[in-house]
Coordinates of C-alpha atoms in Angstrom, one line a residue:
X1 CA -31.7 9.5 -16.1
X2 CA -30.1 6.4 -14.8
X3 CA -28.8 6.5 -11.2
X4 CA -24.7 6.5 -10.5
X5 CA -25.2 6.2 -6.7
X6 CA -22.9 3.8 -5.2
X7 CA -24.9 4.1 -1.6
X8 CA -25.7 0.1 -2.3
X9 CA -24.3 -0.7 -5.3
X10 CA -20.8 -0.6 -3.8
X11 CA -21.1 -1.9 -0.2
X12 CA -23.6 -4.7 -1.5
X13 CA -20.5 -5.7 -4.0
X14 CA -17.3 -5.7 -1.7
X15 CA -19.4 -7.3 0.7
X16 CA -20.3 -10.5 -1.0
X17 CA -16.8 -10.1 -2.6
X18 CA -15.6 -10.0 1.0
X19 CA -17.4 -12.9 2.3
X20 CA -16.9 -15.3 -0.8
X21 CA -12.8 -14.5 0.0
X22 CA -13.7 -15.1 3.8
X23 CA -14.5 -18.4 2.8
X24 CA -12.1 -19.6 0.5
X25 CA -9.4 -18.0 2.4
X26 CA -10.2 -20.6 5.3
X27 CA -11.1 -23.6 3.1
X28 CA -8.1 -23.4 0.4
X29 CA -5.0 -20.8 2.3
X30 CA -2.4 -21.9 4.6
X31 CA 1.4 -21.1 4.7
X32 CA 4.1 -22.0 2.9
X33 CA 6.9 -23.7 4.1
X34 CA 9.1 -20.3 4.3
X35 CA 6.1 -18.8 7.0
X36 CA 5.1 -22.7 8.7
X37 CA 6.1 -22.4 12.7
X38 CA 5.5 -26.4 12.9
X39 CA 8.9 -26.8 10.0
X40 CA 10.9 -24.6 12.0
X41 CA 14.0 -26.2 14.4
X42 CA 17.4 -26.0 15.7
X43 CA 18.8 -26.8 12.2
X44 CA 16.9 -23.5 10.5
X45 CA 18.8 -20.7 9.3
X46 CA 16.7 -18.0 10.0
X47 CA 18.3 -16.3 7.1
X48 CA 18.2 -18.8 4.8
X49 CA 14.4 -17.7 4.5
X50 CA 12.5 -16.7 0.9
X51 CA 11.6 -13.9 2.4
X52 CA 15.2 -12.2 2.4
X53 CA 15.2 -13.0 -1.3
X54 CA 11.7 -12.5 -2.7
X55 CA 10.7 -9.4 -0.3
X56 CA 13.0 -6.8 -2.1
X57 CA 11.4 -7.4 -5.4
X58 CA 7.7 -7.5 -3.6
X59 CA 7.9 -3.8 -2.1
X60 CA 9.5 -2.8 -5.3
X61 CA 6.6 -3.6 -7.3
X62 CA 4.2 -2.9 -4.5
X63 CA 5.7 0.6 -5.0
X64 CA 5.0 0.5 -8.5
X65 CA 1.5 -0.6 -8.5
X66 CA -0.2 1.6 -5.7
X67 CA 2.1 4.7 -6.3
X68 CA 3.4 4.7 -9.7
X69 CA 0.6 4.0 -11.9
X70 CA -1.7 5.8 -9.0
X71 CA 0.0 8.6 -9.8
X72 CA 0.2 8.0 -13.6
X73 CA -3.5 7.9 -14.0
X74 CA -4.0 11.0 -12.4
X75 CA -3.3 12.9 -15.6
X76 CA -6.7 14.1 -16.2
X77 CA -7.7 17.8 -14.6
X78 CA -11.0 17.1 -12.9
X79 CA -10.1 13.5 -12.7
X80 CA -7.2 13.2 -9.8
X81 CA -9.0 11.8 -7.4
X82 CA -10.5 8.9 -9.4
X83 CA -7.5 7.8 -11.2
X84 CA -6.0 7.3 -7.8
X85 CA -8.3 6.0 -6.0
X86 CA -9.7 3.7 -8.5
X87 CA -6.4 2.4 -8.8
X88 CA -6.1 1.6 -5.4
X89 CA -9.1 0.0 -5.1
X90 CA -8.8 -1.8 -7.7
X91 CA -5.3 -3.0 -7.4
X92 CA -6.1 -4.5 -3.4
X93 CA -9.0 -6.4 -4.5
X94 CA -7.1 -8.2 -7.5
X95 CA -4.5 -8.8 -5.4
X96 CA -6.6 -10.8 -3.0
X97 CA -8.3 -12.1 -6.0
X98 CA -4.9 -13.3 -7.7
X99 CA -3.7 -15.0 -4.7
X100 CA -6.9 -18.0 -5.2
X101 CA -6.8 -17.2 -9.0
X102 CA -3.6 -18.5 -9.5
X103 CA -3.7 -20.9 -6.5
X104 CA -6.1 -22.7 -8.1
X105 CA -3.9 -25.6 -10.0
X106 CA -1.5 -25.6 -7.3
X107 CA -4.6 -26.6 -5.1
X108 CA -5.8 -29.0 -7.7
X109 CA -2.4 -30.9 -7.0
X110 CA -1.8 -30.5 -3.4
X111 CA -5.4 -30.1 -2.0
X112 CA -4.0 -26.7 -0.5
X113 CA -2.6 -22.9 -1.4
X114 CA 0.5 -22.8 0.2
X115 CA 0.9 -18.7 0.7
X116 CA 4.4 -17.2 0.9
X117 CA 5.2 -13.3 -0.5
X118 CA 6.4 -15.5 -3.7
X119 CA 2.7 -15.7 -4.1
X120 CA 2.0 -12.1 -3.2
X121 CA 4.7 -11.5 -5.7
X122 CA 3.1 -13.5 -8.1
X123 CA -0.4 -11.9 -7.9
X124 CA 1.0 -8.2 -8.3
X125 CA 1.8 -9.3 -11.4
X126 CA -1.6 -10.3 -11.9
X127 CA -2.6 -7.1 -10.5
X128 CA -0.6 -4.9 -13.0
X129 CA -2.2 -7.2 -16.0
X130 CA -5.7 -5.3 -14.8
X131 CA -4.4 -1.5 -14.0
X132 CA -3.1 -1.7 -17.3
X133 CA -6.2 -2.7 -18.8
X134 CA -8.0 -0.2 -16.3
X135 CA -5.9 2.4 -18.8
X136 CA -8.1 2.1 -21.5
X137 CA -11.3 3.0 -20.0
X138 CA -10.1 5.6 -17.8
X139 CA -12.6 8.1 -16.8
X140 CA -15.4 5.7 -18.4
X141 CA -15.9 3.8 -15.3
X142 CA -17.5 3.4 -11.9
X143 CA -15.4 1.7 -9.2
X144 CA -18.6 -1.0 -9.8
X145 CA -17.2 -1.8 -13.2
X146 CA -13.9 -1.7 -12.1
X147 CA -14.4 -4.3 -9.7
X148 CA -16.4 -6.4 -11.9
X149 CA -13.7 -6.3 -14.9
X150 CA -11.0 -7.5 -12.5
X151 CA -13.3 -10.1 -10.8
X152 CA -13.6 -11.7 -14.5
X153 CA -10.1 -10.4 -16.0
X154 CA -8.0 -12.5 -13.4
X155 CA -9.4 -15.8 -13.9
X156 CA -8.9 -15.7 -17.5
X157 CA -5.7 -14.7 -16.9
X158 CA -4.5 -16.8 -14.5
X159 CA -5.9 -19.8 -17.0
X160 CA -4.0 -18.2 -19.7
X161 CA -1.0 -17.8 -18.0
X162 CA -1.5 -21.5 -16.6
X163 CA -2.1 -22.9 -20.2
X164 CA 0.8 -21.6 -21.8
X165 CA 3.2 -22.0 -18.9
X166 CA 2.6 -25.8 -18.9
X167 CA 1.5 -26.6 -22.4
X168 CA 3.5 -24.1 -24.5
X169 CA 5.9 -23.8 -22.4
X170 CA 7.8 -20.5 -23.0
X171 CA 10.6 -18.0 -21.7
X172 CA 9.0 -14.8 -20.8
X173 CA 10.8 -13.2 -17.9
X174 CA 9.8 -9.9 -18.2
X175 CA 6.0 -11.0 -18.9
X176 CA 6.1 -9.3 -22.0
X177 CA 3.7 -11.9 -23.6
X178 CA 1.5 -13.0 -20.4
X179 CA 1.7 -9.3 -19.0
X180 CA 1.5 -7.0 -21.6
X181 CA 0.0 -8.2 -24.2
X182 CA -2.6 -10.2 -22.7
X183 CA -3.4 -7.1 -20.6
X184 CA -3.3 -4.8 -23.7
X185 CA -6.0 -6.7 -25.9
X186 CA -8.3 -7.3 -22.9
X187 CA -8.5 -3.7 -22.4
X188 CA -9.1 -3.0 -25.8
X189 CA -11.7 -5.9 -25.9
X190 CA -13.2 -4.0 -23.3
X191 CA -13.2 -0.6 -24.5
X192 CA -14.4 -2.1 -27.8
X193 CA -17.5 -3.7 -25.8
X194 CA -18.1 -0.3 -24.1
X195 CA -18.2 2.3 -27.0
X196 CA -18.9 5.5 -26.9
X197 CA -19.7 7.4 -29.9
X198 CA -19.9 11.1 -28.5
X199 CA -16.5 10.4 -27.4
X200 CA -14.5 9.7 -30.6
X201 CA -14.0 13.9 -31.0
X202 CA -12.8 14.4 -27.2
X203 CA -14.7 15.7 -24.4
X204 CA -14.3 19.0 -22.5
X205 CA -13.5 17.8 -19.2
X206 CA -10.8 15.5 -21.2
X207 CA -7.8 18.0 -20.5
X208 CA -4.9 18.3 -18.1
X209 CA -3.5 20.9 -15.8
X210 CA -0.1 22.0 -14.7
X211 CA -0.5 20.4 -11.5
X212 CA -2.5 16.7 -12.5
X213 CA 0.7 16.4 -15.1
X214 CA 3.1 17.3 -12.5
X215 CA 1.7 14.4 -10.3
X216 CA 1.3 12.1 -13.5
X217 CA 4.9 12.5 -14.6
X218 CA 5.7 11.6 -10.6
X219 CA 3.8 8.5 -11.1
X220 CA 6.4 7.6 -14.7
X221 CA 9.8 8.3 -12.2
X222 CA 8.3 5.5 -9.8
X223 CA 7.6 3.2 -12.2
X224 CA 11.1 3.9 -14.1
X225 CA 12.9 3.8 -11.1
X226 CA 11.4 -0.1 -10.2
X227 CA 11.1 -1.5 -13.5
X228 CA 14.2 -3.5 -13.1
X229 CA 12.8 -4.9 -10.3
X230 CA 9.5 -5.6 -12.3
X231 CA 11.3 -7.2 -15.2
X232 CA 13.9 -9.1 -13.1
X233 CA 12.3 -10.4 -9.7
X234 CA 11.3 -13.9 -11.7
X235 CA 14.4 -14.8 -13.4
X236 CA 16.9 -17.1 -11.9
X237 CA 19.0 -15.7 -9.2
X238 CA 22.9 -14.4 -10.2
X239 CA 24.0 -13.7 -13.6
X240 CA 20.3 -13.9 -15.4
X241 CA 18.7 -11.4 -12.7
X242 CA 22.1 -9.4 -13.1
X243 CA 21.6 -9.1 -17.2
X244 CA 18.0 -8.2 -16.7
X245 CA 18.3 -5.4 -14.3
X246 CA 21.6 -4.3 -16.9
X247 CA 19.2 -4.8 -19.7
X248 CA 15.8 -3.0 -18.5
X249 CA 18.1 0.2 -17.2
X250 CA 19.6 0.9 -20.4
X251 CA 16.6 0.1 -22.4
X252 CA 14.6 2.5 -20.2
X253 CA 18.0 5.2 -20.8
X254 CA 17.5 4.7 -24.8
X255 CA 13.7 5.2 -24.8
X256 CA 13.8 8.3 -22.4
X257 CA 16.4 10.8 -24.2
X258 CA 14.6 9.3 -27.7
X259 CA 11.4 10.8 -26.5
X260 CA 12.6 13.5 -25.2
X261 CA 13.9 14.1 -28.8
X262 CA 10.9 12.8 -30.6
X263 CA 8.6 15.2 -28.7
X264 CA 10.7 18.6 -29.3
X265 CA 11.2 17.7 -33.0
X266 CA 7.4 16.8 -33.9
X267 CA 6.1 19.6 -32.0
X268 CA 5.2 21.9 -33.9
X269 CA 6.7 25.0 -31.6
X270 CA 9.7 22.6 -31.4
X271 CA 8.5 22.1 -27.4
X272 CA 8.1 19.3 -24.9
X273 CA 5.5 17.3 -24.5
X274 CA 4.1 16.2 -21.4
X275 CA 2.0 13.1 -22.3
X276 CA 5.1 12.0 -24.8
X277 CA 6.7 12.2 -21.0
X278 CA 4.5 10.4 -19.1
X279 CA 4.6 7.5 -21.2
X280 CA 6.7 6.9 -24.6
X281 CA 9.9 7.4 -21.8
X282 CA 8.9 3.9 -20.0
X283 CA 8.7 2.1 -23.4
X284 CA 12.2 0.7 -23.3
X285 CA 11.2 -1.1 -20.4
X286 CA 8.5 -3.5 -22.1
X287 CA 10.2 -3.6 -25.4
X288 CA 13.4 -5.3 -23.2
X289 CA 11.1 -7.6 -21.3
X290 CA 11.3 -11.0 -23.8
X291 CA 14.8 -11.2 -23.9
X292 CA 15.6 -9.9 -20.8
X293 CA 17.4 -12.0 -19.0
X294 CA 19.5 -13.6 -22.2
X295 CA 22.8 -12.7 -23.5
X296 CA 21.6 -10.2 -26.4
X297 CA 24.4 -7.6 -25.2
X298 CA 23.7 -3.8 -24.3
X299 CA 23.9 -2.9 -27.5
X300 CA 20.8 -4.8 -28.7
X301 CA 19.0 -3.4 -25.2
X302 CA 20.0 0.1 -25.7
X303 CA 18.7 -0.6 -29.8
X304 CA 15.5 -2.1 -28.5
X305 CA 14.9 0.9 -26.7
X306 CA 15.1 3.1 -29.1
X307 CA 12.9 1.0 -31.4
X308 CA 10.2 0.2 -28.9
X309 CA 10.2 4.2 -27.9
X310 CA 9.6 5.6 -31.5
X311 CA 6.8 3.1 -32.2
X312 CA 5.1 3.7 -28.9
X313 CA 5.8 7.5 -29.9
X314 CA 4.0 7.5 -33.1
X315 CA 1.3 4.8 -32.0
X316 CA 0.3 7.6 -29.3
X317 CA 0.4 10.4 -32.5
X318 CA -1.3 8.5 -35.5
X319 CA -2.9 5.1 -34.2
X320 CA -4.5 6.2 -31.3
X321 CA -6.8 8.4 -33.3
X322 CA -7.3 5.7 -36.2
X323 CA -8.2 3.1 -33.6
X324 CA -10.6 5.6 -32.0
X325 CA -12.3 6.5 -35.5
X326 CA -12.2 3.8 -37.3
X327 CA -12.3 0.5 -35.2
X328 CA -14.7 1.5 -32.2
X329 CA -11.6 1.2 -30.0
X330 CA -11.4 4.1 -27.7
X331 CA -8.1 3.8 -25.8
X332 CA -7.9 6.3 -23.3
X333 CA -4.4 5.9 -22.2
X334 CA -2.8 4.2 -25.1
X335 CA -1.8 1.2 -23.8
X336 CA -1.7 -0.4 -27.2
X337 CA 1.1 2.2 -27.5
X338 CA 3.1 1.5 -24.7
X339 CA 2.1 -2.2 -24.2
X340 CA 0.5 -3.6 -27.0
X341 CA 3.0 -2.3 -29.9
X342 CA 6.4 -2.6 -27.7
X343 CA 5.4 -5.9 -26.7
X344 CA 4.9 -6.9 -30.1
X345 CA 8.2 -6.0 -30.7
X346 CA 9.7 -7.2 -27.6
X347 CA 8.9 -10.8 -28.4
X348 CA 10.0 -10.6 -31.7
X349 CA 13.5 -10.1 -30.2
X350 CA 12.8 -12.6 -27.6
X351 CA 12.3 -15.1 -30.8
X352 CA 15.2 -14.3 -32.5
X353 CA 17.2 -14.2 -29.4
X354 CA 16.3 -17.9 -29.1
X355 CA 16.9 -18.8 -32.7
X356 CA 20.5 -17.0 -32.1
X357 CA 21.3 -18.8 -28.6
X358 CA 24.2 -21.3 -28.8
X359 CA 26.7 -23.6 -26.4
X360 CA 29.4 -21.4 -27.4
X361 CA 27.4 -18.2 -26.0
X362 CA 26.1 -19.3 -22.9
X363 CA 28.1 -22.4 -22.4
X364 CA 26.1 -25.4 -20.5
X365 CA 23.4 -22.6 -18.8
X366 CA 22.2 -22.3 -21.9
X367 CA 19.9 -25.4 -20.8
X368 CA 18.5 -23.4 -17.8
X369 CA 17.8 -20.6 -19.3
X370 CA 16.0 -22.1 -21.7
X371 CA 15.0 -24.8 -20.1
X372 CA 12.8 -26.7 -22.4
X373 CA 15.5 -27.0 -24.9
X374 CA 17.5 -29.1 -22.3
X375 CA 18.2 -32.9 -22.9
X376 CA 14.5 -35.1 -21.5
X377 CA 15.0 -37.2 -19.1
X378 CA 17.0 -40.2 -20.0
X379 CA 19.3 -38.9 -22.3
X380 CA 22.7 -39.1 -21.5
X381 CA 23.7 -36.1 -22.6
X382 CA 21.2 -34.4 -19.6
X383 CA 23.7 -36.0 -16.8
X384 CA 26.7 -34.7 -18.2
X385 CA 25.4 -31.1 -18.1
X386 CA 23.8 -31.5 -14.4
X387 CA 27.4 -32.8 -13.7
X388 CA 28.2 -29.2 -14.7
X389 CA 25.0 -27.4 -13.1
X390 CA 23.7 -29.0 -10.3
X391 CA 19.8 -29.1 -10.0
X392 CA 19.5 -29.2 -14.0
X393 CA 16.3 -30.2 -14.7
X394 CA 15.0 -32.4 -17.9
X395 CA 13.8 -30.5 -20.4
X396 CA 11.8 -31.3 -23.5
X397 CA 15.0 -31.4 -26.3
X398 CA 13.3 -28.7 -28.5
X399 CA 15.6 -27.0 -30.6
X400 CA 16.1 -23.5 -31.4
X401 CA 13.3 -23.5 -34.0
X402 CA 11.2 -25.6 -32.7
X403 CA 11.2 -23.4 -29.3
X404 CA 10.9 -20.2 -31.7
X405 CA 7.9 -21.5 -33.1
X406 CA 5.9 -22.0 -29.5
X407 CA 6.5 -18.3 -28.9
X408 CA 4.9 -17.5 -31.9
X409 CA 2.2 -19.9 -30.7
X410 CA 2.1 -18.1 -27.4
X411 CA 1.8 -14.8 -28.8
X412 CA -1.5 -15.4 -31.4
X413 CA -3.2 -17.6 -28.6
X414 CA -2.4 -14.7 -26.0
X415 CA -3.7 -12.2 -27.8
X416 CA -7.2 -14.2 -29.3
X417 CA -7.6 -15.2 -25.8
X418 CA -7.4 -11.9 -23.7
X419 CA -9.3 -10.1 -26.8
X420 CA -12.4 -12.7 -26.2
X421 CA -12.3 -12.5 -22.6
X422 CA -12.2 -8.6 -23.1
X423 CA -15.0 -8.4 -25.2
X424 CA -17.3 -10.6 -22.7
X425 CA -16.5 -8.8 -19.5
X426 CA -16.9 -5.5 -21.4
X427 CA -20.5 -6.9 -22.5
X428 CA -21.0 -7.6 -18.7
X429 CA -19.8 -4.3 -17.8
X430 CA -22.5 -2.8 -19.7
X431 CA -24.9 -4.5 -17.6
X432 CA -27.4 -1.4 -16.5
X433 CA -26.7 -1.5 -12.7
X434 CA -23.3 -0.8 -12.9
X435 CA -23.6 2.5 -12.4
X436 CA -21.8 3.6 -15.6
X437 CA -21.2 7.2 -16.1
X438 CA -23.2 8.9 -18.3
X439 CA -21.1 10.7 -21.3
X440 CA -21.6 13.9 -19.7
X441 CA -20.1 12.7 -16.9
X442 CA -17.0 10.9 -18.0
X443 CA -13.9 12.2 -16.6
X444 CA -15.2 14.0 -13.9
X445 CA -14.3 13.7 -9.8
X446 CA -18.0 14.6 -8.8
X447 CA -19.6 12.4 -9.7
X448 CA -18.6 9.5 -7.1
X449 CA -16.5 11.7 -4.7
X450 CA -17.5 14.2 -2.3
X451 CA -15.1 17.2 -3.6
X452 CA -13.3 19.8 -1.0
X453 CA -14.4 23.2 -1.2
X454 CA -11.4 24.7 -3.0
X455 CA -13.0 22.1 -6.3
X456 CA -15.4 25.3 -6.4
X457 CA -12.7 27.4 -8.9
X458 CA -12.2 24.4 -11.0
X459 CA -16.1 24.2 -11.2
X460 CA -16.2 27.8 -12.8
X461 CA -13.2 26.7 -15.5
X462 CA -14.6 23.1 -16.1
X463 CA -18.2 25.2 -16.6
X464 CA -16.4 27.1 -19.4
X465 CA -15.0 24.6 -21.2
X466 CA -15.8 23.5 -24.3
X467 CA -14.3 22.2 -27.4
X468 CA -13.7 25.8 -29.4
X469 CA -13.3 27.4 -25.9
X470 CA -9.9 24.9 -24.7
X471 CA -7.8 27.7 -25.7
X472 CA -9.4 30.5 -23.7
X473 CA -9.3 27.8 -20.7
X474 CA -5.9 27.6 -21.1
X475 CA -5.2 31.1 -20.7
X476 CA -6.8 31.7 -17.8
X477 CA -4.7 29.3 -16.4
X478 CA -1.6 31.5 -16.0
X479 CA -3.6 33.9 -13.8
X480 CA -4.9 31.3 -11.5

């Protein structure tokens, strides 16, 4: 029987993890001009600072990241402990990771990383690409692995993301494409790579508990309570941040009281469903994310939704399952559900609210919202609207087609590229020393923590359990 001891496999890891970032934090990292003492004088506004702008949106989504999907994961019964803490392990180190990742081309041009917490902004939302992608192989996974996946999973984002941002060249406020679908089809590239076939009928320990759902559904109100901030903190400041924190609230509104509908009327007993709960209510919030910051009008946000909830709704009731059967893709959390399907959807209405955009909508900021359909450089046409906004940069005089069809271009390259780099850090995850579970042990606390003595009741049900035996567990639940 293989070993799943982390007594050197762990500390000999972070260790050469920590050093390597030693390093490159003192070769490549120095301030920004927001945290530089030297730039400071008599003529600085203290208050005129990034920091009073960009720090709001930072704690928000810190908030997000450590508590809300902390909390999310920890849906499982004998798995609490894990989905927390593996989460916040997880999510520190790809932050750190994040800030070089995507530092990388901005050193390539100015021999230096200049760090500000628009940076640390920047790599949360690299960090939230991996605990999504952590989703799918919930409970399958050593803190090793977990490590290791967002050791390889950032770079190949951060190229993505730096490939399509200057070559493509796209509007994605809300990240649905670089976000959520890139971080959708690498976790499914990874589950895919790490297959287990004793799991495709469930496992015994794979259950929940009134007090794991409790905290789960704790970890959804965090995340719904931030997600404006998420989907808004890098648009432009005023009346585009103002539409996208309008837009993600009542898209989140329509997709909560549609689940909570959905759940009661495809229940058999005509009763609530936790896990419809924890997850098809934050749906609105992705399916929003594309067009975000544009003038679709809360109508189309509250319609979007309602459309991105019932898809992730039946996704989590019929797909999941098919996936899982059929295609070798065991998504534990469903994030093609909530992620992959939504943001499919999402940037279709991010395309059509391109093709739709006109002068007589948005008036002349219709050229910095979209900025690569404004007038190049040269044209005359380019000074009279920086005449009318001042600080209007060139754009690349695409029209509303042409900019249409780059989206679509962003979307198939997104996906083939995240779903390759998936599968080869799920092949590397696989490695033998990685201390993988074994299947036996999948979803289980004891294995990598030491558990307080009160676990020993929950060792007496978890004992019990088996497939034709969940009902009896369930029962002797009430008189615990």
């Amino acid at each position: 029987m293989k070993s799943t001891s982390l007594k050197v496999r762990l500390p000999v890891f972070v260790l050469v993890l920590e050093v390597v970032i030693l390093v490159l934090y003192a070769v490549f990292v120095t301030y920004d001009d927001n945290a530089n003492a030297k730039l400071q004088n008599n003529e600085t506004n203290p208050m005129d600072n990034s920091l009073y702008r960009d720090y709001p949106y930072f704690a928000d989504v810190q908030v997000m990241i450590f508590i809300g999907f902390g909390c999310l994961l920890a849906f499982f019964r004998f798995y609490g402990f894990s989905g927390m803490v593996f989460n916040f392990l997880t999510a520190t180190f790809a932050i750190q990771w994040a800030i070089l990742m995507q530092g990388f081309f901005q050193f390539y041009y100015d021999g230096k990383i200049h760090l500000g917490v628009i940076n640390l902004l920047n790599a949360e939302f690299a960090c939230a690409v991996v605990l999504i992608s952590f989703g799918a192989v919930l409970g399958k996974t050593s803190p090793v692995q977990l490590l290791v996946m967002a050791l390889l999973e950032i770079p190949v984002f951060a190229v993505t993301e730096w490939a399509v941002l200057k070559y493509i060249r796209i509007n994605d406020a809300g990240g649905t494409i670089l976000i959520h679908l890139f971080a959708c089809y690498f976790g499914l590239g990874v589950t895919f790579a790490l297959y287990r076939p004793s799991l495709n009928d469930g496992h015994a320990k794979e259950i929940t508990s009134y007090h794991s759902d409790i905290l789960s559904v704790m970890g959804t109100l965090f995340l719904w309570v931030f997600w404006p901030s998420f989907n808004s903190a890098l648009t432009f400041k005023g009346d585009d941040q103002h539409r996208a924190i309008l837009h993600t609230f009542i898209g989140l509104s329509s997709s909560t009281i549609t689940a909570f509908a959905l759940t009661a009327v495809f229940n058999k007993r005509g009763k609530l469903t936790m896990a419809d709960i924890q997850n098809v209510t934050l749906a609105g919030g992705v399916t929003v994310g594309a067009s975000v910051d544009m003038m679709i009008s809360p109508v189309a946000a509250y319609a979007l939704g309602i459309m991105g909830c019932t898809a992730c709704f039946f996704g989590y009731k019929y797909l999941t399952p098919f996936l899982a059967r059929h295609m070798r893709i065991q998504d534990q959390c469903g994030i093609h559900n909530l992620h992959g399907l939504t943001g499919l959807i999402s940037s279709t209405a991010g395309i059509c609210a391109i093709l739709l955009a006109t002068e007589e909508t948005y008036g002349p900021s219709m050229y910095q919202i979209f900025s690569h359909r404004a007038p190049p450089e040269g044209d005359p046409k380019l000074l009279e609207l920086q005449r009318l906004i001042p600080g209007l940069k060139p754009g690349l005089g695409r029209t509303a087609q042409e900019q249409a069809l780059y989206q679509v271009a962003a979307v198939f390259s997104t996906i083939a590229a995240s779903t390759v780099g998936g599968l080869l850090t799920g092949l590397v995850m696989k490695l033998p020393f990685m201390a993988s579970p074994t299947d036996g042990d999948c979803f289980d606390d004891e294995l990598f923590f030491d558990m307080p003595s009160d676990f020993d009741s929950v060792e007496i049900l978890k004992t019990a359990t088996s497939d034709d035996e969940k009902g009896q567990i369930k029962s002797m639940d009430s008189k615990v």
